[in-house]
Every structure is written in C-alpha cells, then in structure tokens.
Coordinates of C-alpha atoms and ligand atoms in Angstrom, one line a residue:
M1 CA -17.6 18.3 6.1
K2 CA -17.0 21.5 4.2
Y3 CA -18.1 20.3 0.8
K4 CA -21.0 18.0 0.0
S5 CA -19.2 16.0 -2.7
Q6 CA -16.6 14.9 -0.1
S7 CA -19.2 12.3 0.9
I8 CA -18.2 10.3 -2.2
A9 CA -15.1 9.3 -0.1
L10 CA -17.3 7.6 2.5
V11 CA -18.5 5.1 -0.1
Y12 CA -15.0 4.4 -1.4
F13 CA -13.6 4.0 2.1
S14 CA -16.4 1.6 3.0
V15 CA -15.8 -0.7 0.0
A16 CA -12.0 -0.5 0.6
L17 CA -12.5 -1.6 4.3
A18 CA -14.6 -4.6 3.2
L19 CA -11.9 -5.7 0.9
F20 CA -9.3 -5.1 3.6
A21 CA -11.1 -7.6 5.7
V22 CA -11.1 -10.1 2.8
Q23 CA -7.4 -9.4 2.2
V24 CA -6.1 -10.1 5.7
S25 CA -8.4 -13.1 6.2
G26 CA -6.9 -14.5 2.9
G27 CA -3.4 -13.8 4.5
L28 CA -4.4 -15.8 7.5
L29 CA -5.6 -18.7 5.4
L30 CA -2.3 -18.6 3.5
G31 CA -0.4 -18.6 6.8
W32 CA -2.4 -21.7 7.8
I33 CA -1.7 -23.5 4.5
Y34 CA 2.0 -22.9 5.2
V35 CA 1.8 -24.9 8.4
S36 CA -0.8 -27.4 7.2
P37 CA -0.1 -27.7 3.5
N38 CA -3.0 -29.9 2.5
F39 CA -5.6 -27.6 3.9
L40 CA -8.3 -27.0 1.3
S41 CA -5.8 -28.0 -1.4
E42 CA -8.5 -29.4 -3.6
I43 CA -11.1 -26.6 -3.5
L44 CA -9.0 -23.5 -2.7
P45 CA -5.4 -24.1 -3.5
F46 CA -2.5 -21.9 -2.2
N47 CA -1.9 -20.1 -5.5
I48 CA -5.5 -19.0 -5.8
V49 CA -5.7 -17.7 -2.2
R50 CA -2.3 -15.9 -2.8
M51 CA -3.8 -14.1 -5.9
L52 CA -6.8 -13.1 -3.9
H53 CA -4.6 -11.8 -1.0
T54 CA -2.3 -9.7 -3.1
N55 CA -4.9 -8.5 -5.7
S56 CA -7.4 -7.5 -3.0
L57 CA -4.6 -5.6 -1.3
I58 CA -3.9 -3.6 -4.4
V59 CA -7.5 -2.9 -5.2
W60 CA -8.4 -1.7 -1.7
L61 CA -5.4 0.5 -1.5
L62 CA -6.3 2.0 -4.9
L63 CA -9.9 2.6 -3.8
G64 CA -8.5 4.2 -0.6
F65 CA -6.3 6.5 -2.6
M66 CA -9.2 7.5 -4.9
G67 CA -11.5 8.1 -1.9
A68 CA -8.7 10.1 -0.3
A69 CA -8.5 12.2 -3.5
Y70 CA -12.2 12.8 -3.4
F71 CA -11.9 13.9 0.2
V72 CA -8.8 16.0 0.0
I73 CA -9.2 17.8 -3.3
P74 CA -12.5 19.7 -2.6
E75 CA -10.9 21.1 0.6
E76 CA -7.6 22.0 -1.1
S77 CA -9.2 23.3 -4.4
E78 CA -12.0 25.0 -2.5
R79 CA -14.7 23.7 -4.7
E80 CA -17.0 20.7 -5.2
I81 CA -15.9 17.6 -7.2
H82 CA -16.5 18.2 -10.9
S83 CA -19.0 15.3 -11.3
P84 CA -20.2 13.1 -8.3
L85 CA -22.1 11.0 -10.8
L86 CA -18.9 10.0 -12.7
A87 CA -17.3 9.2 -9.3
Y88 CA -20.1 6.7 -8.6
I89 CA -20.0 5.2 -12.1
Q90 CA -16.3 4.8 -11.7
L91 CA -16.8 3.0 -8.4
A92 CA -19.4 0.7 -10.0
I93 CA -16.9 -0.3 -12.7
M94 CA -14.2 -1.1 -10.1
V95 CA -16.6 -3.2 -8.0
L96 CA -17.8 -5.1 -11.1
G97 CA -14.2 -5.8 -12.1
T98 CA -13.4 -7.0 -8.6
A99 CA -16.3 -9.3 -8.5
G100 CA -15.3 -10.6 -11.9
V101 CA -11.8 -11.3 -10.7
V102 CA -13.0 -13.2 -7.6
V103 CA -15.3 -15.4 -9.5
T104 CA -12.8 -16.1 -12.3
Y105 CA -10.1 -17.0 -9.8
L106 CA -12.3 -19.1 -7.5
F107 CA -13.8 -21.2 -10.3
N108 CA -10.9 -21.0 -12.7
L109 CA -13.2 -19.8 -15.5
F110 CA -12.2 -19.3 -19.1
E111 CA -8.8 -20.9 -18.6
G112 CA -6.4 -19.8 -21.4
N113 CA -8.9 -17.3 -23.0
W114 CA -6.9 -14.2 -23.8
L115 CA -9.7 -11.8 -22.9
L116 CA -11.6 -13.6 -20.1
G117 CA -9.1 -15.9 -18.5
K118 CA -6.6 -14.9 -15.8
E119 CA -3.1 -13.9 -16.7
G120 CA 0.0 -15.3 -15.2
R121 CA 2.1 -12.5 -13.8
E122 CA 2.2 -11.8 -10.0
F123 CA -0.1 -8.9 -9.0
L124 CA -1.2 -8.5 -12.6
E125 CA -3.2 -11.8 -12.8
Q126 CA -6.5 -10.1 -13.5
P127 CA -8.1 -11.0 -16.9
V128 CA -7.6 -8.5 -19.8
W129 CA -11.2 -7.4 -19.7
V130 CA -10.8 -6.4 -16.0
K131 CA -7.5 -4.6 -16.9
L132 CA -9.5 -2.6 -19.5
G133 CA -12.1 -1.8 -17.0
I134 CA -9.5 -0.6 -14.6
V135 CA -8.1 1.7 -17.3
V136 CA -11.6 3.1 -18.1
A137 CA -12.3 3.7 -14.4
A138 CA -8.9 5.3 -13.8
L139 CA -9.4 7.6 -16.8
I140 CA -12.8 8.7 -15.6
F141 CA -11.3 9.3 -12.2
M142 CA -8.4 11.3 -13.5
Y143 CA -10.7 13.4 -15.7
N144 CA -13.0 14.1 -12.7
I145 CA -10.3 15.2 -10.3
T146 CA -8.2 17.0 -12.9
M147 CA -11.2 19.1 -13.9
T148 CA -11.8 19.9 -10.2
V149 CA -8.2 20.9 -9.6
L150 CA -7.9 23.0 -12.8
Q151 CA -11.0 25.0 -12.0
G152 CA -10.1 25.6 -8.3
R153 CA -7.2 26.7 -6.1
K154 CA -4.0 25.0 -6.9
T155 CA -1.8 24.0 -4.0
A156 CA 1.4 21.9 -3.7
I157 CA -0.7 19.1 -2.2
T158 CA -3.1 19.0 -5.2
N159 CA -0.2 19.2 -7.7
V160 CA 1.8 16.4 -6.1
L161 CA -1.3 14.3 -5.6
L162 CA -2.3 14.8 -9.2
L163 CA 1.2 14.0 -10.5
G164 CA 1.3 10.8 -8.5
L165 CA -2.2 9.7 -9.6
W166 CA -1.5 10.4 -13.3
G167 CA 1.8 8.5 -13.1
L168 CA 0.0 5.6 -11.5
T169 CA -2.6 5.5 -14.2
L170 CA -0.2 5.8 -17.1
L171 CA 2.3 3.2 -15.7
F172 CA -0.5 0.7 -15.5
L173 CA -0.6 0.6 -19.3
F174 CA 2.5 -1.5 -19.2
A175 CA 0.4 -4.3 -17.7
F176 CA -0.9 -4.9 -21.2
Y177 CA 2.5 -5.4 -22.6
N178 CA 3.5 -9.1 -22.0
P179 CA 6.3 -10.1 -24.3
S180 CA 7.2 -13.8 -24.5
N181 CA 10.9 -13.2 -23.8
L182 CA 11.0 -13.7 -20.0
A183 CA 13.7 -11.0 -19.4
L184 CA 11.7 -8.4 -21.3
D185 CA 8.5 -9.5 -19.6
K186 CA 10.1 -8.9 -16.2
Q187 CA 11.7 -5.6 -17.3
Y188 CA 8.3 -4.1 -18.1
W189 CA 6.5 -5.9 -15.2
W190 CA 8.6 -3.9 -12.8
F191 CA 7.6 -0.7 -14.6
V192 CA 4.2 -1.3 -13.0
V193 CA 5.2 -3.0 -9.7
H194 CA 8.3 -1.1 -8.7
L195 CA 7.5 2.3 -10.2
W196 CA 4.2 2.2 -8.5
V197 CA 5.3 1.5 -4.9
E198 CA 8.7 3.3 -5.1
G199 CA 7.7 6.2 -7.4
T200 CA 4.2 7.3 -8.0
W201 CA 2.6 5.9 -4.8
E202 CA 5.2 7.7 -2.8
L203 CA 4.0 11.0 -4.2
I204 CA 0.5 10.1 -3.2
M205 CA 1.7 9.1 0.3
A206 CA 3.7 12.4 0.7
S207 CA 0.8 14.6 -0.4
V208 CA -1.8 12.8 1.8
L209 CA 0.6 12.9 4.8
A210 CA 1.2 16.6 4.1
F211 CA -2.6 17.2 4.1
L212 CA -2.9 15.3 7.4
M213 CA -0.1 17.2 9.0
L214 CA -1.6 20.5 7.9
K215 CA -4.9 19.6 9.5
L216 CA -3.7 17.8 12.6
T217 CA -0.7 20.0 13.6
G218 CA -1.7 23.4 12.3
V219 CA 1.8 24.3 11.0
D220 CA 2.1 26.8 8.2
R221 CA 1.4 25.7 4.7
E222 CA 4.7 27.1 3.4
I223 CA 6.7 24.8 5.8
V224 CA 4.7 21.8 4.7
E225 CA 5.2 22.6 1.1
K226 CA 9.0 22.9 1.4
W227 CA 9.1 19.4 2.9
L228 CA 6.8 18.1 0.3
Y229 CA 8.9 19.2 -2.6
L230 CA 12.1 17.9 -1.0
I231 CA 10.5 14.5 -0.5
V232 CA 9.1 14.4 -4.1
A233 CA 12.5 15.3 -5.5
T234 CA 14.4 12.7 -3.6
A235 CA 11.8 10.0 -4.3
L236 CA 11.9 10.5 -8.0
F237 CA 15.7 10.9 -8.2
S238 CA 16.3 7.6 -6.4
G239 CA 13.2 5.6 -7.2
I240 CA 13.2 5.7 -11.0
L241 CA 16.7 4.3 -11.5
G242 CA 16.3 2.3 -8.4
T243 CA 14.2 0.0 -10.5
G244 CA 17.6 -1.5 -11.3
H245 CA 17.6 -3.5 -8.0
H246 CA 15.2 -5.8 -9.8
Y247 CA 17.4 -6.1 -12.9
Y248 CA 20.4 -7.9 -11.3
F249 CA 19.8 -11.5 -12.3
I250 CA 17.1 -11.5 -15.0
G251 CA 19.2 -11.2 -18.1
M252 CA 19.7 -7.4 -18.2
P253 CA 23.1 -5.8 -18.9
G254 CA 25.7 -5.9 -16.1
Y255 CA 25.7 -2.1 -15.4
W256 CA 22.4 -2.5 -13.7
L257 CA 24.2 -4.1 -10.8
W258 CA 25.7 -0.7 -10.0
I259 CA 23.0 1.6 -11.1
G260 CA 20.5 -0.5 -9.1
S261 CA 22.6 -0.7 -6.0
I262 CA 23.5 3.0 -5.9
F263 CA 20.1 4.5 -6.7
S264 CA 18.0 2.1 -4.7
A265 CA 20.3 2.7 -1.7
L266 CA 19.3 6.3 -2.0
E267 CA 15.6 5.4 -1.8
V268 CA 16.0 5.3 1.9
V269 CA 16.3 9.2 1.8
P270 CA 12.6 10.0 0.9
F271 CA 11.3 7.5 3.5
F272 CA 13.6 9.0 6.1
G273 CA 12.4 12.4 4.9
M274 CA 8.8 11.5 5.4
M275 CA 9.4 10.3 8.9
A276 CA 11.4 13.4 9.9
F277 CA 8.7 15.5 8.3
A278 CA 5.9 14.0 10.3
F279 CA 7.7 14.2 13.6
V280 CA 9.0 17.8 13.1
M281 CA 5.5 18.9 12.2
V282 CA 4.0 17.4 15.3
W283 CA 6.8 18.9 17.4
K284 CA 6.5 22.4 15.8
G285 CA 2.7 22.3 15.6
R286 CA 0.6 24.6 17.7
K287 CA -2.7 22.8 17.3
D288 CA -3.9 20.2 19.8
H289 CA -6.2 18.4 17.4
P290 CA -8.8 16.1 19.1
N291 CA -8.4 13.3 16.6
K292 CA -5.5 11.5 18.3
A293 CA -6.2 8.2 16.4
A294 CA -5.5 9.9 13.1
L295 CA -2.3 11.4 14.4
L296 CA -1.2 8.0 15.7
W297 CA -1.8 6.4 12.3
S298 CA 0.0 9.2 10.5
L299 CA 3.1 8.9 12.7
G300 CA 2.9 5.2 12.7
C301 CA 2.7 5.2 8.9
A302 CA 5.8 7.4 8.5
T303 CA 7.8 5.3 11.0
L304 CA 6.8 1.9 9.8
A305 CA 7.3 2.9 6.2
F306 CA 10.8 4.0 7.0
F307 CA 11.6 0.7 8.6
G308 CA 9.6 -1.6 6.2
A309 CA 10.6 0.1 2.9
G310 CA 13.8 2.0 3.9
V311 CA 15.6 -0.3 6.4
W312 CA 14.2 -3.7 5.3
G313 CA 14.5 -2.6 1.6
F314 CA 18.1 -1.5 2.1
M315 CA 18.9 -4.8 3.8
H316 CA 18.7 -6.8 0.5
T317 CA 19.1 -4.1 -2.1
L318 CA 22.9 -4.2 -2.8
H319 CA 23.6 -6.7 -5.5
G320 CA 26.2 -8.6 -3.6
I321 CA 23.6 -9.3 -0.9
N322 CA 20.6 -9.8 -3.2
Y323 CA 22.6 -12.5 -5.0
Y324 CA 21.9 -14.7 -1.9
T325 CA 18.6 -13.4 -0.5
H326 CA 16.7 -13.0 -3.8
G327 CA 13.2 -14.5 -3.5
T328 CA 13.6 -15.8 0.1
Q329 CA 11.5 -15.1 3.1
I330 CA 13.6 -11.9 3.5
T331 CA 11.7 -10.6 0.5
A332 CA 8.4 -11.6 2.1
A333 CA 9.4 -9.8 5.4
H334 CA 10.2 -6.6 3.5
G335 CA 7.1 -6.8 1.3
H336 CA 4.8 -7.1 4.3
L337 CA 6.2 -4.3 6.4
A338 CA 6.7 -2.0 3.5
F339 CA 3.2 -2.4 2.2
F340 CA 1.7 -2.2 5.7
G341 CA 3.8 0.7 6.9
A342 CA 3.5 2.8 3.9
Y343 CA 0.2 2.2 2.1
V344 CA -2.0 0.3 4.5
S345 CA -1.2 2.7 7.4
L346 CA -1.6 5.8 5.1
N347 CA -5.0 4.7 4.1
L348 CA -6.0 3.9 7.7
A349 CA -4.7 7.3 8.8
I350 CA -6.8 9.3 6.3
F351 CA -9.8 7.0 7.0
S352 CA -9.4 7.7 10.8
Y353 CA -9.3 11.4 10.0
A354 CA -12.1 11.5 7.5
F355 CA -14.7 9.0 8.8
P356 CA -15.7 11.0 11.9
I357 CA -16.0 14.2 9.7
L358 CA -17.9 12.4 6.9
R359 CA -20.3 10.9 9.5
Q360 CA -20.5 14.2 11.4
R361 CA -19.5 12.6 14.7
D362 CA -16.1 14.1 15.2
P363 CA -14.2 12.4 16.8
Y364 CA -15.3 9.0 18.0
N365 CA -14.2 5.6 19.3
Q366 CA -10.6 6.7 19.4
V367 CA -9.5 4.3 22.1
L368 CA -10.7 1.3 20.1
N369 CA -9.1 2.8 17.0
M370 CA -5.8 3.3 18.7
A371 CA -5.9 -0.2 20.2
S372 CA -6.4 -1.5 16.7
F373 CA -3.3 0.4 15.6
W374 CA -1.2 -1.3 18.2
L375 CA -2.6 -4.8 17.5
M376 CA -2.0 -4.5 13.7
A377 CA 1.3 -2.7 14.0
G378 CA 2.5 -5.1 16.7
G379 CA 1.4 -8.1 14.7
M380 CA 3.0 -6.9 11.4
T381 CA 6.2 -6.0 13.2
F382 CA 6.4 -9.4 14.9
M383 CA 5.6 -11.1 11.5
T384 CA 8.5 -9.1 9.9
F385 CA 11.0 -10.2 12.5
V386 CA 9.9 -13.9 12.3
L387 CA 10.1 -13.9 8.5
T388 CA 13.5 -12.1 8.7
F389 CA 14.8 -14.9 10.9
A390 CA 13.3 -17.5 8.6
G391 CA 14.9 -15.8 5.6
T392 CA 18.3 -15.6 7.2
V393 CA 18.3 -19.4 8.0
Q394 CA 16.9 -20.1 4.6
T395 CA 19.5 -18.0 2.8
H396 CA 22.3 -19.8 4.6
A397 CA 21.0 -23.3 4.3
Q398 CA 19.7 -23.0 0.7
R399 CA 21.9 -20.6 -1.0
V400 CA 25.2 -21.0 0.8
Q401 CA 25.1 -24.7 1.9
G402 CA 23.0 -25.8 -1.1
E403 CA 20.4 -27.8 0.8
Y404 CA 17.2 -28.7 -1.0
F405 CA 14.3 -26.1 -1.0
M406 CA 11.7 -28.4 0.7
D407 CA 14.2 -29.7 3.3
V408 CA 14.9 -26.1 4.3
Q409 CA 11.2 -25.3 4.4
D410 CA 10.6 -28.2 6.9
A411 CA 13.3 -26.7 9.1
L412 CA 11.5 -23.3 9.0
A413 CA 8.2 -24.7 10.4
I414 CA 8.5 -23.0 13.8
F415 CA 8.8 -19.6 12.1
Y416 CA 5.7 -20.3 10.0
W417 CA 3.7 -21.2 13.2
M418 CA 4.8 -17.8 14.7
R419 CA 3.8 -16.0 11.5
F420 CA 0.4 -17.6 11.8
G421 CA 0.1 -16.3 15.4
S422 CA 1.0 -12.8 14.4
G423 CA -1.6 -13.0 11.6
I424 CA -4.3 -13.6 14.1
A425 CA -3.4 -10.4 15.9
V426 CA -3.5 -8.5 12.5
V427 CA -6.9 -9.8 11.6
L428 CA -8.3 -9.0 15.0
G429 CA -6.8 -5.5 14.7
A430 CA -8.4 -5.0 11.3
L431 CA -11.8 -6.1 12.5
L432 CA -11.5 -3.8 15.5
F433 CA -10.6 -0.9 13.2
I434 CA -13.6 -1.5 11.1
Y435 CA -15.8 -1.7 14.2
A436 CA -14.3 1.6 15.6
V437 CA -15.0 3.6 12.5
A438 CA -18.3 1.9 11.7
M439 CA -20.0 2.0 15.1
P440 CA -20.3 5.7 16.1
R441 CA -19.8 6.5 19.8
K442 CA -18.8 10.0 20.6
E443 CA -15.8 10.2 22.9
L444 CA -13.3 13.0 23.3
I445 CA -9.7 12.6 24.5
S446 CA -8.3 15.8 25.7
A447 CA -4.6 16.4 26.3
S448 CA -5.4 19.2 28.7
P449 CA -6.5 18.5 32.3
K450 CA -10.2 17.6 32.5
V451 CA -12.4 20.6 33.2
P452 CA -15.3 19.7 35.6
A453 CA -18.7 19.5 33.9
E454 CA -20.7 22.7 34.1
Ligands
HEM1 C1 -2.2 -5.6 5.8 C2 -1.5 -6.6 6.0 C3 -0.8 -7.4 4.9 C4 -0.2 -6.9 3.8 C5 0.0 -5.5 3.4 C6 0.3 -8.1 3.0 C7 1.0 -8.1 1.8 C8 1.4 -9.2 1.1 C9 2.2 -9.1 -0.1 C10 2.6 -7.9 -0.8 C11 2.5 -10.4 -0.5 C12 3.3 -10.8 -1.6 C13 4.7 -10.9 -1.1 C14 5.9 -11.2 -2.0 O1 5.7 -11.5 -3.1 O2 7.0 -11.0 -1.5 C15 1.9 -11.3 0.5 C16 1.9 -12.7 0.5 C17 1.6 -13.4 1.6 N1 1.0 -13.0 2.8 FE1 0.4 -11.1 3.2 N2 -0.1 -9.2 3.7 C18 -0.8 -8.8 4.9 C19 -1.3 -9.6 5.8 C20 -1.0 -10.9 5.9 C21 -1.4 -11.7 7.1 C22 -2.2 -11.3 8.2 C23 -0.9 -13.0 6.8 C24 -1.2 -14.1 7.8 C25 -0.3 -14.9 8.2 C26 -0.2 -13.0 5.5 C27 0.4 -14.0 4.9 C28 0.9 -14.1 3.7 C29 1.4 -15.2 3.0 C30 1.5 -16.6 3.6 C31 1.8 -14.8 1.7 C32 2.5 -15.7 0.6 C33 3.9 -15.7 0.8 C34 4.6 -16.7 -0.1 O3 4.2 -16.8 -1.3 O4 5.5 -17.4 0.4 N3 -0.3 -11.7 5.0 N4 1.2 -10.5 1.5
HEM2 C1 6.7 1.3 0.2 C2 7.6 1.0 -0.6 C3 7.9 -0.4 -1.0 C4 7.0 -1.5 -1.1 C5 5.5 -1.5 -0.9 C6 7.8 -2.6 -1.5 C7 7.3 -3.9 -1.7 C8 8.1 -5.0 -2.3 C9 7.6 -6.2 -2.6 C10 6.1 -6.7 -2.5 C11 8.6 -7.0 -3.1 C12 8.5 -8.4 -3.7 C13 8.2 -8.3 -5.1 C14 8.1 -9.7 -5.8 O1 9.2 -10.2 -6.2 O2 7.0 -10.2 -5.9 C15 9.8 -6.1 -3.1 C16 11.0 -6.5 -3.5 C17 12.1 -5.8 -3.3 N1 12.2 -4.5 -2.7 FE1 10.7 -3.4 -2.1 N2 9.2 -2.2 -1.5 C18 9.2 -0.9 -1.2 C19 10.4 -0.1 -1.1 C20 11.7 -0.6 -1.3 C21 12.9 0.2 -1.1 C22 12.9 1.6 -0.7 C23 13.9 -0.7 -1.3 C24 15.4 -0.4 -1.2 C25 16.0 0.4 -0.4 C26 13.4 -1.9 -1.7 C27 14.1 -3.0 -2.1 C28 13.6 -4.2 -2.7 C29 14.4 -5.2 -3.3 C30 15.9 -5.2 -3.5 C31 13.5 -6.2 -3.7 C32 13.8 -7.5 -4.5 C33 13.9 -8.7 -3.5 C34 14.3 -9.9 -4.2 O3 15.3 -9.9 -4.9 O4 13.7 -11.0 -3.9 N3 12.0 -1.9 -1.7 N4 9.4 -4.9 -2.5
FE2_3 FE1 11.7 -2.1 -6.1

C-alpha cells in the first residue's frame, strides 16, 4: 500500500462483500419461490425479496466503485485522499440508508408516506429520505475525490473515472422526478437505469480495467490511454441514444424504433473493445504479475461483459425482435449475465487485486479465489442459458401462440429448477470468494519453473 488513505477502500470493500452475500442469498430464495410459489408467501413475499435482491446489488456495486476510487485515485494522483474523515462519514450515511431500506421493506413501514414509505419503481423503490441520503453521500464522495484529483497528477484514468462518477451522481437526480403520466415516468426512469449501466458505469468499468491492466501487465501507459479514450468515445456515442431501445412500446414517438435499434446495436462495440483491450494488454504485457486471481477476474469480466451485455443485449435489442421478447425470461437472462459479467466481476477483480495489498499479504489464497471465479462464472453462465431457453419457449407460446401467462409458466418449471441449481453454485462461489480474501494465507503461484528452496 503506497498511500495510507487507500485503507479506506478496505472498509468499503468489506461492507460491499457483506451485502453481496445478502444479494445472492436473496436471489437463491427468489429462485426457490419460483419453484415453490407459496414458500414464505405470508412473511416474506416475492416482491419484497426481489426488491432486496436488486437494491442490495446496486448498493454493493456502488460501494465497490467508491472503494475502488479511494484505492485507485491516490496511486494515480500521487497523493493522499483529501479527507479520510469525510470518506467514513459518507460510508456511515450509506450504511444507515441501507439499514433503513431493509427495515422499511421487511416490515412494510410507513406505507404510502411520501417521505418515509417505499416508492414503486423497479430499482428505485427506496424511500425518498434514503434517496436524499444517497445524494448527500454521493456529493460528499464527489467533493472528496474531485479535490484529491484536482490537487494531484491528472491521468486519463482519473479523468475518465471522475467523469463516470459525476455522471452517475447527476443522473441519479432523475430518481426524484416521478410524473404520474406512465410514459413520462418510464422515459425518465430509464435516464437513471439505462444511462447508468450503458453509459456512466461503462466509463467506470473502462477506467478501473485500465488501471488493473496497467498494474497487472506492465504495458505502457500511453497504449492503455489510447484504448481507454477509444472505449469511452464509442460507449457514449452508442449508449446515450441507445436509450431508445427502451422507448419502443411505452408511448414514445415512432422514430425511437429506429434510433433505438441502430444506436443500441452499436453498443456492442465498446464491450467488444474492452474485451479486445484486456486480451491485447495481457498478450503484449511484459510483466508476470504474481496476482493471478486478479488477472483471471479482469479477463473474465471483459469476456462475460461482452457476452452478457453485448451479445445477449443485441439478441433482443432490434425493435422487431423486442416486440416479441419484451419482458420475458430473455430479459432476465440478459440482465443477470450483463450485471454479473460487467459490474460484479469488475468489483471482484479490483477486490482481488487490492485486498492482499491492503492487508499487506500479497498475494494470498489465489487457488480458492480462482475456484470461486469458476464456480460463480459457471453458475451464472448456466443460469443464462437456462433462462434463454425458458425465454424462447415463453416468447413462442405466450407471444406468438397467445397462451395464458400462468399456463406458460407451468410449462417452464423444469428451467426454473435448473436455475435454482445454478444459483446454489453461485452462492457457494460467493462465500468461497469472501473466505479467500478474508482468511489470509500466503501462497505464491509462479508461472516460471519452481526454483528449489535455498
Ligand atoms: C451476482 C449475481 C446476480 C446478479 C448480478 C443478479 C441480478 C439480478 C437483476 C438485475 C434482477 C432483475 C432482473 C430484471 O428485471 O430483468 C434479478 C432478478 C432475479 N434474480 Fe438475480 N442476480 C444474481 C444472482 C441470482 C441468483 C444466484 C439467483 C438464484 C437463483 C437469482 C434469481 C433471481 C430471480 C428469481 C429474480 C427475479 C426475476 C423475476 O422477477 O422474474 N439471482 N437479479
Ligand atoms: C453492462 C451493461 C448492461 C446491463 C447491466 C444491462 C442490464 C439490463 C437489465 C437489468 C434489464 C432489465 C430492465 C428491466 O426492465 O427491469 C435490461 C434490459 C434491456 N437491455 Fe440491457 N444491460 C446492459 C447492456 C445492454 C446492451 C449493450 C444492450 C444492447 C446491445 C442491451 C439491451 C437491452 C434491452 C433491449 C433491454 C429491454 C428488454 C425488454 O424489452 O424486456 N443491454 N438490461
Ligand atoms: Fe438499455
């Protein structure tokens, strides 16, 4: 650890990992409710568990990004974080908000209260007071890291990271605008949901991957920067108007059919770019970095993001196809692999890189960490295939042949059983990951032939 204030990241990463465990366990519970629909239906209904699953996902990913910024920026800017105290205050606000959310959802508190009760829109269900807390925490965070960057060395990585994080923060403000017209509601809802994962978060992903490649492969900074700018340019060019792929059938003007189809099809380019970038860097790199687990997660991230977001996204993005597949299990298949490949794996890559450094035991427990990669990646890939099959059957039976929704669901039971099975692998993988980074055990894997002990 080069800078003392980087240790802030350790606390952020630890809270993020705890929520990660909650998130995947919630997923497993949802998977079980799908095959056994009355399970806990009185005390913990499906819709509540679903909110906990998706919201905890977003919160832990955000905490991971923030921790990553606190880790990356000191090294890039060559100075300590402006105010470690503010970083911890900010974390306390986030933790308080998260606890508030969980209690409000579980006990259905303050139903209908505009300030204290939960709101209805997917991913943005948190009560208004929690949303305000998120904005305060995000502004403290942005102030803290912007001051650090402004007073230190500016690199392409810090610039892109900052741009992504500012974009993320400002776009969240649309979460407060909730018009009663359903078409307008959806229009602005996607400003947060789509422009996050297919815009600003991509910038964060590209800059953190660039940082990892710089450290793990030892290629020249100039080469990394050229790739980074190319990825950022294609991401923003395609992703902003790509929002149109959510505007097909919600009451927006017809030209969105074409704008959405064309620009969102181009969204495959930055994801392909990130995959090509990662592999070319490893291939060109001169360094044989001992942290193989971090490298595996980085390459896995770029690859699975390309398939989950790029390929599985493209699969249903053209309006003629989306007309049939909209809101089926195809969407769930894509949502899972895209989130896992891009943002879960990105976080686990930087955690794998940073944890041993932060705990001054570099590197350790790599074999277990790598096993956890294959368990989780294998589980999520299998889940994606299963849901894709389910979605294909569903699209045909429900949308082409016009069968009833619940009749079709009954026919899909076998797929839902298999999804539950893959969920077990993912949860075990997540627990193994946590064990691997939490329980230090020094162990070096060398690519070169073993030298006999002295
Ligand atoms: C890190 C891994 C995971 C990520 C990133 C993730 C992400 C998501 C997202 C984004 C949604 C909302 C999907 C949409 O609206 O299309 C969702 C819903 C869901 N997830 Fe996960 N999830 C993960 C793990 C799991 C696991 C292990 C299971 C277990 C079987 C699971 C089961 C479900 C179920 C059943 C739903 C509700 C789908 C529906 O409403 O039909 N997830 N998840
Ligand atoms: C890492 C990046 C991405 C993530 C995390 C992601 C995640 C998601 C999620 C969770 C949904 C379901 C939203 C909901 O209705 O609740 C969704 C929908 C969708 N995504 Fe993505 N996505 C990503 C990138 C892409 C890309 C690059 C494309 C196109 C090439 C794409 C195409 C779509 C389409 C067309 C839908 C609407 C599906 C429907 O009509 O039901 N996504 N995405
Ligand atoms: Fe989108």
